[in-house]
């Protein structure tokens, strides 16, 4: 999908030469890090999309987008600008009030939920501009729902990607092929797991700008991307729509909005004109009906497409009749969800992981009818419940997955948190109250299997003094540094007696009192453990310090307390006198 940079690039460009200069200026100044290569800049062609986008669809199914670029003049012109000055910068910078509020609330939510992502609301505004012209200029209700559906063309492989129906038409009204939906243009299969409730009404609606903006923020912040880093920013944008032209266009609007923007009334936003799908596509074969002069195409259909056919009227009744083979009026054919009787565990193995690790096994649920037959295309919601910080990959506690042809939905991988112990996960059918499945997982302590000193210096001290060299250890697990592993250090009586020694070397507590056991120790990010200062009482001898970690790694260190050796006096040089006889 080529972005048409040659058309309607900048308002106020009076000649071809001026337009050419505008393109050059944009490349030089409005898309930093995207169009120029250099030591500190990255070419868009070098950006690597996420695995999801590489595999095909991304957030939008690589649907068409608006290719209009921002004007060159500043969005914040000088107050002294004379009458007649081109004010396109001011009008283009305006964002409808409800839409702008949704972007800012999404940024605030992500700042709390995923602070390391550094998501700017201007990025959501840039994507919203390119995807839907800010919800068609802000044509939304007070709660943020679009006044009419915003649908991309059906992804039937005819000039677009081929994505057959995944939602039975629940979101896009199309039971044959998927279409991008709403102001942020999510395809149904992506919305199933990325959807969020941004306005607190208990629903996840892709047609609501609050829900869609929050979902877009979470989508852009997955994989622990840091959007303040240009490379991660490029990856995130490309994962939304895998096109270099798309990346350039979004980056242009991002930089433009960063220079300044302002709130305008809903419904008064500037509507884009140019799209990446300017070629008129043939309409799918269907019974045609005469077009009515003055009517507009149905929402989501490309210009030139025929309206949906309507059933012929029954003579004399004034009401439509039902064509043969279709469902009679007043009745609704059962959806796959309607046929589900219960969920079954689809062979999930034991769920155990160490704190901080990803569970090797993934949860699987199977949707079945009362006769035990598999049901495909059913939305299954997996929810992590209880007091735990274990989540699904991406940091979310809820994930929705559509069952495949065998009726099985596989949840995203579980990511173990720091809280150890049991974890509960529940699988339910979205839209039905039927028997679900409960899963039990276990998070174990971080562990080490090896513990060694980082040097081999002898640890010695004079009675009543302090040891000059600290005791520093390194913990590893399967050859890798074991971080955040709990450890305990104890001055033991002997190699065979782990009881605490009541004399010899000791540590000090916060009040300066002698203690010979330290618990609550943890290795750092590199698996290192540096013990506090060791002191000695007046008892001389050899003593043992034993350090143990979760996982069974143990190391015993020898400590020596001895007085400093003194030199014997030199023998006298004068001969001794013999006693008198």
mmCIF file with all atom_site columns, N, CA and C in Angstrom, residues 172-230:
data_model
loop_
_atom_site.group_PDB
_atom_site.id
_atom_site.type_symbol
_atom_site.label_atom_id
_atom_site.label_alt_id
_atom_site.label_comp_id
_atom_site.label_asym_id
_atom_site.label_entity_id
_atom_site.label_seq_id
_atom_site.pdbx_PDB_ins_code
_atom_site.Cartn_x
_atom_site.Cartn_y
_atom_site.Cartn_z
_atom_site.occupancy
_atom_site.B_iso_or_equiv
_atom_site.pdbx_formal_charge
_atom_site.auth_seq_id
_atom_site.auth_comp_id
_atom_site.auth_asym_id
_atom_site.auth_atom_id
_atom_site.pdbx_PDB_model_num
ATOM 1   N N  . UNK A 1 172 ? -17.998 -6.719  13.011 1.00 0.00 ? 172 UNK A N  1
ATOM 2   C CA . UNK A 1 172 ? -18.018 -6.023  11.729 1.00 0.00 ? 172 UNK A CA 1
ATOM 3   C C  . UNK A 1 172 ? -19.263 -6.302  10.898 1.00 0.00 ? 172 UNK A C  1
ATOM 4   N N  . UNK A 1 173 ? -20.157 -7.176  11.382 1.00 0.00 ? 173 UNK A N  1
ATOM 5   C CA . UNK A 1 173 ? -21.364 -7.479  10.635 1.00 0.00 ? 173 UNK A CA 1
ATOM 6   C C  . UNK A 1 173 ? -21.131 -8.316  9.397  1.00 0.00 ? 173 UNK A C  1
ATOM 7   N N  . UNK A 1 174 ? -19.930 -8.881  9.265  1.00 0.00 ? 174 UNK A N  1
ATOM 8   C CA . UNK A 1 174 ? -19.571 -9.652  8.075  1.00 0.00 ? 174 UNK A CA 1
ATOM 9   C C  . UNK A 1 174 ? -19.209 -11.064 8.520  1.00 0.00 ? 174 UNK A C  1
ATOM 10  N N  . UNK A 1 175 ? -20.003 -12.033 8.114  1.00 0.00 ? 175 UNK A N  1
ATOM 11  C CA . UNK A 1 175 ? -19.756 -13.417 8.523  1.00 0.00 ? 175 UNK A CA 1
ATOM 12  C C  . UNK A 1 175 ? -18.931 -14.196 7.503  1.00 0.00 ? 175 UNK A C  1
ATOM 13  N N  . UNK A 1 176 ? -18.410 -13.491 6.489  1.00 0.00 ? 176 UNK A N  1
ATOM 14  C CA . UNK A 1 176 ? -17.566 -14.143 5.487  1.00 0.00 ? 176 UNK A CA 1
ATOM 15  C C  . UNK A 1 176 ? -16.103 -13.764 5.647  1.00 0.00 ? 176 UNK A C  1
ATOM 16  N N  . UNK A 1 177 ? -15.853 -12.469 5.807  1.00 0.00 ? 177 UNK A N  1
ATOM 17  C CA . UNK A 1 177 ? -14.489 -11.968 5.940  1.00 0.00 ? 177 UNK A CA 1
ATOM 18  C C  . UNK A 1 177 ? -14.443 -10.942 7.067  1.00 0.00 ? 177 UNK A C  1
ATOM 19  N N  . UNK A 1 178 ? -13.267 -10.749 7.616  1.00 0.00 ? 178 UNK A N  1
ATOM 20  C CA . UNK A 1 178 ? -13.091 -9.727  8.651  1.00 0.00 ? 178 UNK A CA 1
ATOM 21  C C  . UNK A 1 178 ? -12.921 -8.351  8.018  1.00 0.00 ? 178 UNK A C  1
ATOM 22  N N  . UNK A 1 179 ? -13.277 -7.330  8.795  1.00 0.00 ? 179 UNK A N  1
ATOM 23  C CA . UNK A 1 179 ? -13.062 -5.942  8.425  1.00 0.00 ? 179 UNK A CA 1
ATOM 24  C C  . UNK A 1 179 ? -12.524 -5.205  9.645  1.00 0.00 ? 179 UNK A C  1
ATOM 25  N N  . UNK A 1 180 ? -11.663 -4.219  9.417  1.00 0.00 ? 180 UNK A N  1
ATOM 26  C CA . UNK A 1 180 ? -11.179 -3.397  10.528 1.00 0.00 ? 180 UNK A CA 1
ATOM 27  C C  . UNK A 1 180 ? -12.347 -2.572  11.063 1.00 0.00 ? 180 UNK A C  1
ATOM 28  N N  . UNK A 1 181 ? -12.380 -2.413  12.397 1.00 0.00 ? 181 UNK A N  1
ATOM 29  C CA . UNK A 1 181 ? -13.551 -1.822  13.046 1.00 0.00 ? 181 UNK A CA 1
ATOM 30  C C  . UNK A 1 181 ? -13.145 -0.653  13.938 1.00 0.00 ? 181 UNK A C  1
ATOM 31  N N  . UNK A 1 182 ? -13.930 0.417   13.894 1.00 0.00 ? 182 UNK A N  1
ATOM 32  C CA . UNK A 1 182 ? -13.828 1.485   14.869 1.00 0.00 ? 182 UNK A CA 1
ATOM 33  C C  . UNK A 1 182 ? -12.769 2.538   14.583 1.00 0.00 ? 182 UNK A C  1
ATOM 34  N N  . UNK A 1 183 ? -12.668 3.540   15.466 1.00 0.00 ? 183 UNK A N  1
ATOM 35  C CA . UNK A 1 183 ? -11.767 4.672   15.235 1.00 0.00 ? 183 UNK A CA 1
ATOM 36  C C  . UNK A 1 183 ? -10.300 4.309   15.214 1.00 0.00 ? 183 UNK A C  1
ATOM 37  N N  . UNK A 1 184 ? -9.910  3.182   15.833 1.00 0.00 ? 184 UNK A N  1
ATOM 38  C CA . UNK A 1 184 ? -8.517  2.753   15.783 1.00 0.00 ? 184 UNK A CA 1
ATOM 39  C C  . UNK A 1 184 ? -8.328  1.546   14.884 1.00 0.00 ? 184 UNK A C  1
ATOM 40  N N  . UNK A 1 185 ? -9.400  1.128   14.188 1.00 0.00 ? 185 UNK A N  1
ATOM 41  C CA . UNK A 1 185 ? -9.363  0.124   13.121 1.00 0.00 ? 185 UNK A CA 1
ATOM 42  C C  . UNK A 1 185 ? -8.740  -1.212  13.527 1.00 0.00 ? 185 UNK A C  1
ATOM 43  N N  . UNK A 1 186 ? -9.265  -1.803  14.586 1.00 0.00 ? 186 UNK A N  1
ATOM 44  C CA . UNK A 1 186 ? -8.849  -3.150  14.982 1.00 0.00 ? 186 UNK A CA 1
ATOM 45  C C  . UNK A 1 186 ? -9.615  -4.186  14.169 1.00 0.00 ? 186 UNK A C  1
ATOM 46  N N  . UNK A 1 187 ? -8.928  -5.233  13.716 1.00 0.00 ? 187 UNK A N  1
ATOM 47  C CA . UNK A 1 187 ? -9.661  -6.359  13.133 1.00 0.00 ? 187 UNK A CA 1
ATOM 48  C C  . UNK A 1 187 ? -10.198 -7.203  14.296 1.00 0.00 ? 187 UNK A C  1
ATOM 49  N N  . UNK A 1 188 ? -11.304 -7.902  14.083 1.00 0.00 ? 188 UNK A N  1
ATOM 50  C CA . UNK A 1 188 ? -11.932 -8.649  15.183 1.00 0.00 ? 188 UNK A CA 1
ATOM 51  C C  . UNK A 1 188 ? -11.014 -9.607  15.907 1.00 0.00 ? 188 UNK A C  1
ATOM 52  N N  . UNK A 1 189 ? -10.170 -10.346 15.178 1.00 0.00 ? 189 UNK A N  1
ATOM 53  C CA . UNK A 1 189 ? -9.309  -11.337 15.837 1.00 0.00 ? 189 UNK A CA 1
ATOM 54  C C  . UNK A 1 189 ? -8.299  -10.682 16.772 1.00 0.00 ? 189 UNK A C  1
ATOM 55  N N  . UNK A 1 190 ? -7.883  -9.464  16.464 1.00 0.00 ? 190 UNK A N  1
ATOM 56  C CA . UNK A 1 190 ? -6.977  -8.747  17.365 1.00 0.00 ? 190 UNK A CA 1
ATOM 57  C C  . UNK A 1 190 ? -7.747  -8.155  18.543 1.00 0.00 ? 190 UNK A C  1
ATOM 58  N N  . UNK A 1 191 ? -8.912  -7.605  18.254 1.00 0.00 ? 191 UNK A N  1
ATOM 59  C CA . UNK A 1 191 ? -9.716  -7.009  19.337 1.00 0.00 ? 191 UNK A CA 1
ATOM 60  C C  . UNK A 1 191 ? -10.084 -8.053  20.390 1.00 0.00 ? 191 UNK A C  1
ATOM 61  N N  . UNK A 1 192 ? -10.226 -9.304  19.985 1.00 0.00 ? 192 UNK A N  1
ATOM 62  C CA . UNK A 1 192 ? -10.615 -10.347 20.924 1.00 0.00 ? 192 UNK A CA 1
ATOM 63  C C  . UNK A 1 192 ? -9.696  -10.389 22.138 1.00 0.00 ? 192 UNK A C  1
ATOM 64  N N  . UNK A 1 193 ? -8.382  -10.194 21.923 1.00 0.00 ? 193 UNK A N  1
ATOM 65  C CA . UNK A 1 193 ? -7.465  -10.239 23.062 1.00 0.00 ? 193 UNK A CA 1
ATOM 66  C C  . UNK A 1 193 ? -6.951  -8.857  23.457 1.00 0.00 ? 193 UNK A C  1
ATOM 67  N N  . UNK A 1 194 ? -6.999  -7.905  22.535 1.00 0.00 ? 194 UNK A N  1
ATOM 68  C CA . UNK A 1 194 ? -6.465  -6.570  22.844 1.00 0.00 ? 194 UNK A CA 1
ATOM 69  C C  . UNK A 1 194 ? -7.522  -5.627  23.382 1.00 0.00 ? 194 UNK A C  1
ATOM 70  N N  . UNK A 1 195 ? -8.805  -5.952  23.230 1.00 0.00 ? 195 UNK A N  1
ATOM 71  C CA . UNK A 1 195 ? -9.879  -5.050  23.626 1.00 0.00 ? 195 UNK A CA 1
ATOM 72  C C  . UNK A 1 195 ? -9.833  -4.675  25.103 1.00 0.00 ? 195 UNK A C  1
ATOM 73  N N  . UNK A 1 196 ? -10.189 -3.434  25.409 1.00 0.00 ? 196 UNK A N  1
ATOM 74  C CA . UNK A 1 196 ? -10.185 -2.915  26.779 1.00 0.00 ? 196 UNK A CA 1
ATOM 75  C C  . UNK A 1 196 ? -11.442 -2.084  27.030 1.00 0.00 ? 196 UNK A C  1
ATOM 76  N N  . UNK A 1 197 ? -11.799 -1.950  28.288 1.00 0.00 ? 197 UNK A N  1
ATOM 77  C CA . UNK A 1 197 ? -12.908 -1.077  28.684 1.00 0.00 ? 197 UNK A CA 1
ATOM 78  C C  . UNK A 1 197 ? -12.297 0.234   29.171 1.00 0.00 ? 197 UNK A C  1
ATOM 79  N N  . UNK A 1 198 ? -12.302 1.237   28.338 1.00 0.00 ? 198 UNK A N  1
ATOM 80  C CA . UNK A 1 198 ? -11.655 2.503   28.686 1.00 0.00 ? 198 UNK A CA 1
ATOM 81  C C  . UNK A 1 198 ? -12.559 3.520   29.329 1.00 0.00 ? 198 UNK A C  1
ATOM 82  N N  . UNK A 1 199 ? -13.879 3.331   29.235 1.00 0.00 ? 199 UNK A N  1
ATOM 83  C CA . UNK A 1 199 ? -14.791 4.315   29.831 1.00 0.00 ? 199 UNK A CA 1
ATOM 84  C C  . UNK A 1 199 ? -15.579 3.762   31.013 1.00 0.00 ? 199 UNK A C  1
ATOM 85  N N  . UNK A 1 200 ? -15.224 2.560   31.470 1.00 0.00 ? 200 UNK A N  1
ATOM 86  C CA . UNK A 1 200 ? -15.802 2.016   32.694 1.00 0.00 ? 200 UNK A CA 1
ATOM 87  C C  . UNK A 1 200 ? -17.256 1.613   32.598 1.00 0.00 ? 200 UNK A C  1
ATOM 88  N N  . UNK A 1 201 ? -17.747 1.300   31.387 1.00 0.00 ? 201 UNK A N  1
ATOM 89  C CA . UNK A 1 201 ? -19.149 0.900   31.280 1.00 0.00 ? 201 UNK A CA 1
ATOM 90  C C  . UNK A 1 201 ? -19.323 -0.611  31.299 1.00 0.00 ? 201 UNK A C  1
ATOM 91  N N  . UNK A 1 202 ? -18.234 -1.349  31.537 1.00 0.00 ? 202 UNK A N  1
ATOM 92  C CA . UNK A 1 202 ? -18.314 -2.794  31.607 1.00 0.00 ? 202 UNK A CA 1
ATOM 93  C C  . UNK A 1 202 ? -18.279 -3.482  30.264 1.00 0.00 ? 202 UNK A C  1
ATOM 94  N N  . UNK A 1 203 ? -18.075 -2.735  29.179 1.00 0.00 ? 203 UNK A N  1
ATOM 95  C CA . UNK A 1 203 ? -18.043 -3.319  27.838 1.00 0.00 ? 203 UNK A CA 1
ATOM 96  C C  . UNK A 1 203 ? -16.700 -3.006  27.179 1.00 0.00 ? 203 UNK A C  1
ATOM 97  N N  . UNK A 1 204 ? -16.304 -3.858  26.255 1.00 0.00 ? 204 UNK A N  1
ATOM 98  C CA . UNK A 1 204 ? -15.104 -3.630  25.438 1.00 0.00 ? 204 UNK A CA 1
ATOM 99  C C  . UNK A 1 204 ? -15.583 -3.464  24.001 1.00 0.00 ? 204 UNK A C  1
ATOM 100 N N  . UNK A 1 205 ? -15.753 -2.208  23.596 1.00 0.00 ? 205 UNK A N  1
ATOM 101 C CA . UNK A 1 205 ? -16.386 -1.899  22.321 1.00 0.00 ? 205 UNK A CA 1
ATOM 102 C C  . UNK A 1 205 ? -15.384 -1.235  21.384 1.00 0.00 ? 205 UNK A C  1
ATOM 103 N N  . UNK A 1 206 ? -15.027 -1.874  20.270 1.00 0.00 ? 206 UNK A N  1
ATOM 104 C CA . UNK A 1 206 ? -14.065 -1.254  19.347 1.00 0.00 ? 206 UNK A CA 1
ATOM 105 C C  . UNK A 1 206 ? -14.582 0.018   18.702 1.00 0.00 ? 206 UNK A C  1
ATOM 106 N N  . UNK A 1 207 ? -15.900 0.255   18.779 1.00 0.00 ? 207 UNK A N  1
ATOM 107 C CA . UNK A 1 207 ? -16.485 1.469   18.219 1.00 0.00 ? 207 UNK A CA 1
ATOM 108 C C  . UNK A 1 207 ? -16.464 2.632   19.201 1.00 0.00 ? 207 UNK A C  1
ATOM 109 N N  . UNK A 1 208 ? -15.960 2.407   20.408 1.00 0.00 ? 208 UNK A N  1
ATOM 110 C CA . UNK A 1 208 ? -15.882 3.461   21.418 1.00 0.00 ? 208 UNK A CA 1
ATOM 111 C C  . UNK A 1 208 ? -14.453 3.982   21.475 1.00 0.00 ? 208 UNK A C  1
ATOM 112 N N  . UNK A 1 209 ? -14.263 5.287   21.365 1.00 0.00 ? 209 UNK A N  1
ATOM 113 C CA . UNK A 1 209 ? -12.913 5.841   21.289 1.00 0.00 ? 209 UNK A CA 1
ATOM 114 C C  . UNK A 1 209 ? -12.148 5.643   22.597 1.00 0.00 ? 209 UNK A C  1
ATOM 115 N N  . UNK A 1 210 ? -12.831 5.648   23.749 1.00 0.00 ? 210 UNK A N  1
ATOM 116 C CA . UNK A 1 210 ? -12.130 5.395   25.015 1.00 0.00 ? 210 UNK A CA 1
ATOM 117 C C  . UNK A 1 210 ? -11.621 3.955   25.067 1.00 0.00 ? 210 UNK A C  1
ATOM 118 N N  . UNK A 1 211 ? -12.467 3.009   24.680 1.00 0.00 ? 211 UNK A N  1
ATOM 119 C CA . UNK A 1 211 ? -12.057 1.597   24.672 1.00 0.00 ? 211 UNK A CA 1
ATOM 120 C C  . UNK A 1 211 ? -10.957 1.364   23.639 1.00 0.00 ? 211 UNK A C  1
ATOM 121 N N  . UNK A 1 212 ? -11.151 1.930   22.439 1.00 0.00 ? 212 UNK A N  1
ATOM 122 C CA . UNK A 1 212 ? -10.203 1.692   21.355 1.00 0.00 ? 212 UNK A CA 1
ATOM 123 C C  . UNK A 1 212 ? -8.848  2.334   21.630 1.00 0.00 ? 212 UNK A C  1
ATOM 124 N N  . UNK A 1 213 ? -8.847  3.547   22.204 1.00 0.00 ? 213 UNK A N  1
ATOM 125 C CA . UNK A 1 213 ? -7.573  4.224   22.499 1.00 0.00 ? 213 UNK A CA 1
ATOM 126 C C  . UNK A 1 213 ? -6.792  3.466   23.566 1.00 0.00 ? 213 UNK A C  1
ATOM 127 N N  . UNK A 1 214 ? -7.490  2.986   24.614 1.00 0.00 ? 214 UNK A N  1
ATOM 128 C CA . UNK A 1 214 ? -6.801  2.228   25.660 1.00 0.00 ? 214 UNK A CA 1
ATOM 129 C C  . UNK A 1 214 ? -6.270  0.917   25.096 1.00 0.00 ? 214 UNK A C  1
ATOM 130 N N  . UNK A 1 215 ? -7.055  0.260   24.251 1.00 0.00 ? 215 UNK A N  1
ATOM 131 C CA . UNK A 1 215 ? -6.602  -0.986  23.625 1.00 0.00 ? 215 UNK A CA 1
ATOM 132 C C  . UNK A 1 215 ? -5.374  -0.732  22.753 1.00 0.00 ? 215 UNK A C  1
ATOM 133 N N  . UNK A 1 216 ? -5.387  0.361   21.991 1.00 0.00 ? 216 UNK A N  1
ATOM 134 C CA . UNK A 1 216 ? -4.242  0.689   21.144 1.00 0.00 ? 216 UNK A CA 1
ATOM 135 C C  . UNK A 1 216 ? -3.001  0.949   21.987 1.00 0.00 ? 216 UNK A C  1
ATOM 136 N N  . UNK A 1 217 ? -3.182  1.620   23.134 1.00 0.00 ? 217 UNK A N  1
ATOM 137 C CA . UNK A 1 217 ? -2.047  1.862   24.022 1.00 0.00 ? 217 UNK A CA 1
ATOM 138 C C  . UNK A 1 217 ? -1.440  0.580   24.541 1.00 0.00 ? 217 UNK A C  1
ATOM 139 N N  . UNK A 1 218 ? -2.282  -0.346  24.990 1.00 0.00 ? 218 UNK A N  1
ATOM 140 C CA . UNK A 1 218 ? -1.776  -1.640  25.468 1.00 0.00 ? 218 UNK A CA 1
ATOM 141 C C  . UNK A 1 218 ? -1.120  -2.419  24.328 1.00 0.00 ? 218 UNK A C  1
ATOM 142 N N  . UNK A 1 219 ? -1.715  -2.344  23.149 1.00 0.00 ? 219 UNK A N  1
ATOM 143 C CA . UNK A 1 219 ? -1.149  -3.057  21.994 1.00 0.00 ? 219 UNK A CA 1
ATOM 144 C C  . UNK A 1 219 ? 0.252   -2.540  21.684 1.00 0.00 ? 219 UNK A C  1
ATOM 145 N N  . UNK A 1 220 ? 0.421   -1.221  21.710 1.00 0.00 ? 220 UNK A N  1
ATOM 146 C CA . UNK A 1 220 ? 1.723   -0.623  21.396 1.00 0.00 ? 220 UNK A CA 1
ATOM 147 C C  . UNK A 1 220 ? 2.745   -0.852  22.492 1.00 0.00 ? 220 UNK A C  1
ATOM 148 N N  . UNK A 1 221 ? 2.300   -1.159  23.704 1.00 0.00 ? 221 UNK A N  1
ATOM 149 C CA . UNK A 1 221 ? 3.210   -1.305  24.841 1.00 0.00 ? 221 UNK A CA 1
ATOM 150 C C  . UNK A 1 221 ? 3.543   -2.760  25.169 1.00 0.00 ? 221 UNK A C  1
ATOM 151 N N  . UNK A 1 222 ? 3.092   -3.694  24.344 1.00 0.00 ? 222 UNK A N  1
ATOM 152 C CA . UNK A 1 222 ? 3.415   -5.090  24.645 1.00 0.00 ? 222 UNK A CA 1
ATOM 153 C C  . UNK A 1 222 ? 4.874   -5.368  24.318 1.00 0.00 ? 222 UNK A C  1
ATOM 154 N N  . UNK A 1 223 ? 5.343   -6.536  24.680 1.00 0.00 ? 223 UNK A N  1
ATOM 155 C CA . UNK A 1 223 ? 6.726   -6.957  24.436 1.00 0.00 ? 223 UNK A CA 1
ATOM 156 C C  . UNK A 1 223 ? 7.733   -6.082  25.177 1.00 0.00 ? 223 UNK A C  1
ATOM 157 N N  . UNK A 1 224 ? 7.290   -5.357  26.230 1.00 0.00 ? 224 UNK A N  1
ATOM 158 C CA . UNK A 1 224 ? 8.200   -4.513  27.019 1.00 0.00 ? 224 UNK A CA 1
ATOM 159 C C  . UNK A 1 224 ? 8.904   -3.471  26.158 1.00 0.00 ? 224 UNK A C  1
ATOM 160 N N  . UNK A 1 225 ? 8.242   -2.997  25.096 1.00 0.00 ? 225 UNK A N  1
ATOM 161 C CA . UNK A 1 225 ? 8.818   -1.934  24.272 1.00 0.00 ? 225 UNK A CA 1
ATOM 162 C C  . UNK A 1 225 ? 8.873   -0.629  25.057 1.00 0.00 ? 225 UNK A C  1
ATOM 163 N N  . UNK A 1 226 ? 9.929   0.137   24.844 1.00 0.00 ? 226 UNK A N  1
ATOM 164 C CA . UNK A 1 226 ? 10.082  1.477   25.405 1.00 0.00 ? 226 UNK A CA 1
ATOM 165 C C  . UNK A 1 226 ? 9.931   2.455   24.247 1.00 0.00 ? 226 UNK A C  1
ATOM 166 N N  . UNK A 1 227 ? 8.796   3.165   24.185 1.00 0.00 ? 227 UNK A N  1
ATOM 167 C CA . UNK A 1 227 ? 8.500   3.995   23.028 1.00 0.00 ? 227 UNK A CA 1
ATOM 168 C C  . UNK A 1 227 ? 9.284   5.302   23.017 1.00 0.00 ? 227 UNK A C  1
ATOM 169 N N  . UNK A 1 228 ? 10.090  5.542   24.060 1.00 0.00 ? 228 UNK A N  1
ATOM 170 C CA . UNK A 1 228 ? 11.000  6.685   24.003 1.00 0.00 ? 228 UNK A CA 1
ATOM 171 C C  . UNK A 1 228 ? 12.249  6.334   23.206 1.00 0.00 ? 228 UNK A C  1
ATOM 172 N N  . UNK A 1 229 ? 12.428  5.049   22.914 1.00 0.00 ? 229 UNK A N  1
ATOM 173 C CA . UNK A 1 229 ? 13.527  4.574   22.081 1.00 0.00 ? 229 UNK A CA 1
ATOM 174 C C  . UNK A 1 229 ? 13.016  4.448   20.641 1.00 0.00 ? 229 UNK A C  1
ATOM 175 N N  . UNK A 1 230 ? 13.697  5.103   19.697 1.00 0.00 ? 230 UNK A N  1
ATOM 176 C CA . UNK A 1 230 ? 13.194  5.159   18.323 1.00 0.00 ? 230 UNK A CA 1
ATOM 177 C C  . UNK A 1 230 ? 13.027  3.782   17.701 1.00 0.00 ? 230 UNK A C  1
#
